mmCIF file of C-alpha atoms in Angstrom:
data_model
loop_
_atom_site.group_PDB
_atom_site.id
_atom_site.type_symbol
_atom_site.label_atom_id
_atom_site.label_comp_id
_atom_site.label_asym_id
_atom_site.label_seq_id
_atom_site.Cartn_x
_atom_site.Cartn_y
_atom_site.Cartn_z
ATOM 1 C CA MET Z 1 184.479 165.932 -71.505
ATOM 2 C CA ASN Z 2 184.583 162.761 -73.369
ATOM 3 C CA PHE Z 3 181.859 160.048 -72.449
ATOM 4 C CA GLU Z 4 183.287 157.363 -74.546
ATOM 5 C CA PRO Z 5 185.461 155.729 -71.868
ATOM 6 C CA LEU Z 6 182.613 155.581 -69.489
ATOM 7 C CA LEU Z 7 180.126 154.174 -72.318
ATOM 8 C CA ASN Z 8 182.755 151.470 -73.041
ATOM 9 C CA ALA Z 9 183.235 150.682 -69.351
ATOM 10 C CA PRO Z 10 181.833 147.431 -67.648
ATOM 11 C CA LEU Z 11 178.178 147.812 -66.587
ATOM 12 C CA ALA Z 12 179.219 147.848 -62.852
ATOM 13 C CA ILE Z 13 181.136 151.068 -63.497
ATOM 14 C CA GLN Z 14 178.280 152.631 -65.491
ATOM 15 C CA ILE Z 15 175.745 151.771 -62.582
ATOM 16 C CA HIS Z 16 178.205 153.147 -59.967
ATOM 17 C CA VAL Z 17 178.740 156.409 -61.839
ATOM 18 C CA ALA Z 18 174.777 156.665 -62.435
ATOM 19 C CA ALA Z 19 174.407 156.423 -58.740
ATOM 20 C CA VAL Z 20 177.190 158.564 -57.458
ATOM 21 C CA VAL Z 21 176.733 161.690 -59.741
ATOM 22 C CA PRO Z 22 173.206 162.363 -58.483
ATOM 23 C CA ALA Z 23 174.253 161.509 -54.953
ATOM 24 C CA ALA Z 24 176.978 163.959 -55.091
ATOM 25 C CA ILE Z 25 174.630 166.742 -56.355
ATOM 26 C CA ILE Z 26 171.629 165.841 -54.009
ATOM 27 C CA GLY Z 27 174.095 165.728 -50.936
ATOM 28 C CA LEU Z 28 175.332 169.084 -51.815
ATOM 29 C CA VAL Z 29 171.711 170.412 -52.160
ATOM 30 C CA ILE Z 30 170.891 168.682 -48.619
ATOM 31 C CA PHE Z 31 173.859 170.497 -46.921
ATOM 32 C CA LEU Z 32 173.061 173.976 -48.243
ATOM 33 C CA ARG Z 33 169.258 173.737 -47.571
ATOM 34 C CA ARG Z 34 167.390 174.115 -44.407
ATOM 35 C CA LYS Z 35 167.164 170.915 -42.210
ATOM 36 C CA GLY Z 36 164.209 168.939 -40.880
ATOM 37 C CA THR Z 37 161.898 169.822 -43.593
ATOM 38 C CA LYS Z 38 159.817 167.438 -45.732
ATOM 39 C CA LEU Z 39 162.078 168.006 -48.688
ATOM 40 C CA HIS Z 40 165.205 167.482 -46.513
ATOM 41 C CA ARG Z 41 163.728 164.096 -45.503
ATOM 42 C CA ALA Z 42 162.752 163.191 -49.074
ATOM 43 C CA LEU Z 43 166.063 164.081 -50.502
ATOM 44 C CA GLY Z 44 167.819 162.384 -47.681
ATOM 45 C CA ARG Z 45 165.993 159.184 -48.376
ATOM 46 C CA VAL Z 46 166.889 159.223 -51.990
ATOM 47 C CA TRP Z 47 170.524 160.115 -51.199
ATOM 48 C CA ILE Z 48 170.738 157.150 -48.856
ATOM 49 C CA VAL Z 49 169.422 154.847 -51.393
ATOM 50 C CA LEU Z 50 171.928 156.329 -54.089
ATOM 51 C CA MET Z 51 174.768 155.886 -51.582
ATOM 52 C CA ILE Z 52 173.785 152.413 -50.997
ATOM 53 C CA ALA Z 53 173.722 151.639 -54.656
ATOM 54 C CA THR Z 54 176.979 153.389 -55.124
ATOM 55 C CA ALA Z 55 178.679 151.203 -52.364
ATOM 56 C CA ILE Z 56 177.080 147.834 -53.538
ATOM 57 C CA SER Z 57 177.918 148.627 -57.195
ATOM 58 C CA SER Z 58 181.571 149.141 -56.155
ATOM 59 C CA PHE Z 59 181.949 145.613 -55.074
ATOM 60 C CA PHE Z 60 181.604 144.466 -58.713
ATOM 61 C CA ILE Z 61 184.425 146.950 -59.955
ATOM 62 C CA HIS Z 62 187.771 145.051 -59.822
ATOM 63 C CA GLN Z 63 190.162 147.451 -61.676
ATOM 64 C CA ILE Z 64 192.692 147.354 -58.773
ATOM 65 C CA ASN Z 65 193.157 143.784 -57.850
ATOM 66 C CA LEU Z 66 194.976 143.624 -54.646
ATOM 67 C CA VAL Z 67 193.505 140.900 -52.585
ATOM 68 C CA GLY Z 68 190.879 138.597 -54.094
ATOM 69 C CA GLY Z 69 189.748 141.316 -56.681
ATOM 70 C CA PHE Z 70 189.395 144.080 -53.947
ATOM 71 C CA SER Z 71 191.392 147.055 -53.128
ATOM 72 C CA PRO Z 72 191.607 149.360 -50.130
ATOM 73 C CA ILE Z 73 189.090 151.669 -51.696
ATOM 74 C CA HIS Z 74 186.582 148.887 -51.245
ATOM 75 C CA LEU Z 75 186.925 149.477 -47.364
ATOM 76 C CA LEU Z 76 185.278 152.901 -48.208
ATOM 77 C CA SER Z 77 182.300 151.013 -49.488
ATOM 78 C CA ILE Z 78 181.959 149.127 -46.367
ATOM 79 C CA LEU Z 79 182.309 152.359 -44.266
ATOM 80 C CA VAL Z 80 179.596 153.908 -46.487
ATOM 81 C CA LEU Z 81 177.235 151.202 -45.927
ATOM 82 C CA LEU Z 82 177.732 151.181 -42.015
ATOM 83 C CA GLY Z 83 177.682 155.126 -42.174
ATOM 84 C CA CYS Z 84 174.284 155.142 -44.011
ATOM 85 C CA ALA Z 85 172.901 152.604 -41.530
ATOM 86 C CA ARG Z 86 174.101 154.691 -38.519
ATOM 87 C CA ALA Z 87 172.836 157.972 -39.932
ATOM 88 C CA VAL Z 88 169.309 156.643 -40.589
ATOM 89 C CA ALA Z 89 169.219 155.107 -37.029
ATOM 90 C CA ALA Z 90 170.538 158.271 -35.454
ATOM 91 C CA ALA Z 91 167.925 160.367 -37.205
ATOM 92 C CA ARG Z 92 165.130 158.094 -36.314
ATOM 93 C CA MET Z 93 166.150 158.126 -32.671
ATOM 94 C CA GLY Z 94 166.493 161.977 -32.729
ATOM 95 C CA GLN Z 95 170.190 162.043 -32.319
ATOM 96 C CA ILE Z 96 170.603 164.823 -34.863
ATOM 97 C CA GLY Z 97 174.233 165.659 -33.914
ATOM 98 C CA ILE Z 98 175.487 162.190 -34.543
ATOM 99 C CA HIS Z 99 173.367 161.938 -37.825
ATOM 100 C CA ARG Z 100 174.825 165.211 -39.027
ATOM 101 C CA LYS Z 101 178.296 164.147 -38.247
ATOM 102 C CA THR Z 102 177.776 160.700 -39.839
ATOM 103 C CA ILE Z 103 176.285 162.125 -43.043
ATOM 104 C CA ALA Z 104 179.120 164.534 -43.310
ATOM 105 C CA ARG Z 105 181.696 161.803 -43.088
ATOM 106 C CA VAL Z 106 179.925 159.672 -45.483
ATOM 107 C CA TYR Z 107 179.859 162.357 -47.856
ATOM 108 C CA LEU Z 108 183.388 163.485 -47.497
ATOM 109 C CA GLY Z 109 184.750 159.901 -47.562
ATOM 110 C CA GLY Z 110 182.342 158.174 -49.879
ATOM 111 C CA ILE Z 111 182.074 160.889 -52.495
ATOM 112 C CA LEU Z 112 184.897 163.259 -52.196
ATOM 113 C CA GLY Z 113 187.535 160.840 -50.936
ATOM 114 C CA ALA Z 114 186.709 158.071 -53.285
ATOM 115 C CA GLY Z 115 186.128 160.639 -55.993
ATOM 116 C CA PHE Z 116 189.747 161.671 -55.426
ATOM 117 C CA PHE Z 117 190.851 158.129 -56.413
ATOM 118 C CA ALA Z 118 188.415 157.904 -59.467
ATOM 119 C CA PHE Z 119 189.871 161.011 -61.083
ATOM 120 C CA MET Z 120 193.464 159.884 -60.794
ATOM 121 C CA PRO Z 121 195.391 159.556 -64.139
ATOM 122 C CA GLY Z 122 194.755 156.397 -65.834
ATOM 123 C CA ARG Z 123 191.352 155.960 -64.324
ATOM 124 C CA ILE Z 124 188.182 155.882 -66.547
ATOM 125 C CA MET Z 125 186.879 159.010 -64.921
ATOM 126 C CA ASN Z 126 190.034 160.906 -65.450
ATOM 127 C CA GLU Z 127 189.699 160.117 -69.134
ATOM 128 C CA VAL Z 128 186.109 161.256 -69.054
ATOM 129 C CA ALA Z 129 186.505 164.461 -67.453
ATOM 130 C CA PHE Z 130 190.163 165.383 -68.544
ATOM 131 C CA PRO Z 131 190.487 164.025 -72.120
ATOM 132 C CA TYR Z 132 193.083 166.778 -72.992
ATOM 133 C CA GLY Z 133 195.104 166.652 -69.910
ATOM 134 C CA TRP Z 134 196.212 169.836 -68.353
ATOM 135 C CA GLN Z 135 194.807 171.830 -71.122
ATOM 136 C CA SER Z 136 191.253 170.405 -70.286
ATOM 137 C CA PRO Z 137 188.726 173.264 -69.567
ATOM 138 C CA PHE Z 138 187.104 171.037 -66.939
ATOM 139 C CA LEU Z 139 190.211 170.643 -65.050
ATOM 140 C CA VAL Z 140 190.860 174.335 -64.972
ATOM 141 C CA ALA Z 141 187.427 174.866 -63.718
ATOM 142 C CA CYS Z 142 187.854 172.170 -60.887
ATOM 143 C CA LEU Z 143 191.055 173.754 -59.891
ATOM 144 C CA LEU Z 144 189.294 177.118 -59.574
ATOM 145 C CA MET Z 145 186.379 175.708 -57.721
ATOM 146 C CA ALA Z 146 188.883 173.950 -55.344
ATOM 147 C CA LEU Z 147 190.726 177.261 -54.872
ATOM 148 C CA VAL Z 148 187.285 179.012 -53.910
ATOM 149 C CA ALA Z 149 186.531 176.117 -51.540
ATOM 150 C CA ALA Z 150 189.939 176.422 -49.817
ATOM 151 C CA VAL Z 151 189.307 180.215 -49.416
ATOM 152 C CA PHE Z 152 185.826 179.524 -47.964
ATOM 153 C CA VAL Z 153 187.145 177.065 -45.573
ATOM 154 C CA TYR Z 154 189.944 179.423 -44.611
ATOM 155 C CA ARG Z 155 187.565 182.188 -43.777
ATOM 156 C CA SER Z 156 184.968 179.916 -42.192
ATOM 157 C CA LYS Z 157 183.990 181.150 -38.734
ATOM 158 C CA SER Z 158 181.654 178.273 -38.070
ATOM 159 C CA GLY Z 159 184.370 175.677 -38.194
ATOM 160 C CA PHE Z 160 182.170 173.232 -40.198
ATOM 161 C CA LEU Z 161 184.787 172.017 -42.512
ATOM 162 C CA VAL Z 162 187.868 173.048 -40.348
ATOM 163 C CA PRO Z 163 187.392 171.829 -36.848
ATOM 164 C CA LYS Z 164 188.089 174.652 -34.369
ATOM 165 C CA LEU Z 165 191.012 172.990 -32.675
ATOM 166 C CA LEU Z 166 192.778 172.439 -36.049
ATOM 167 C CA ARG Z 167 192.003 175.902 -37.086
ATOM 168 C CA LYS Z 168 193.589 177.188 -33.663
ATOM 169 C CA SER Z 169 196.700 174.822 -34.037
ATOM 170 C CA LEU Z 170 197.223 176.162 -37.531
ATOM 171 C CA ARG Z 171 196.328 179.653 -36.496
ATOM 172 C CA LEU Z 172 193.905 180.078 -39.416
#
């Protein structure tokens, strides 16, 4: 990894990365741990704040200028803000199913989806994570983790990541 491109990036990008990296980690911890506990609620509050900071900071990043300095990826930021509000409201009203689905969508779209674009060739995070291109050890590790995740999803009986209807239609 080479942090120089990130350290030389505009402040908005540095703030954005400083918010999204812990949000990705905390979100994963929340998904893996027991729900409804005091720790879950505390980590959830921190995660929501980090996701809001991530979304707001993205509006100050203008590397892809399509319309008035904004790009389609900024639509994800709007959806993240709306999703965070909906998830908090659902949790407070005891609508745990809606809360769970909304949080999963915010995580998948706001972190994994947007992260996919952030690591595209030519982007700062690509230069940070993969400074040696295809020879980068981090890239190899990421590809191996993606393979393990794909096997996990394929073998998942709960259907959390692959909806049951999709699994049936694909005969997985």
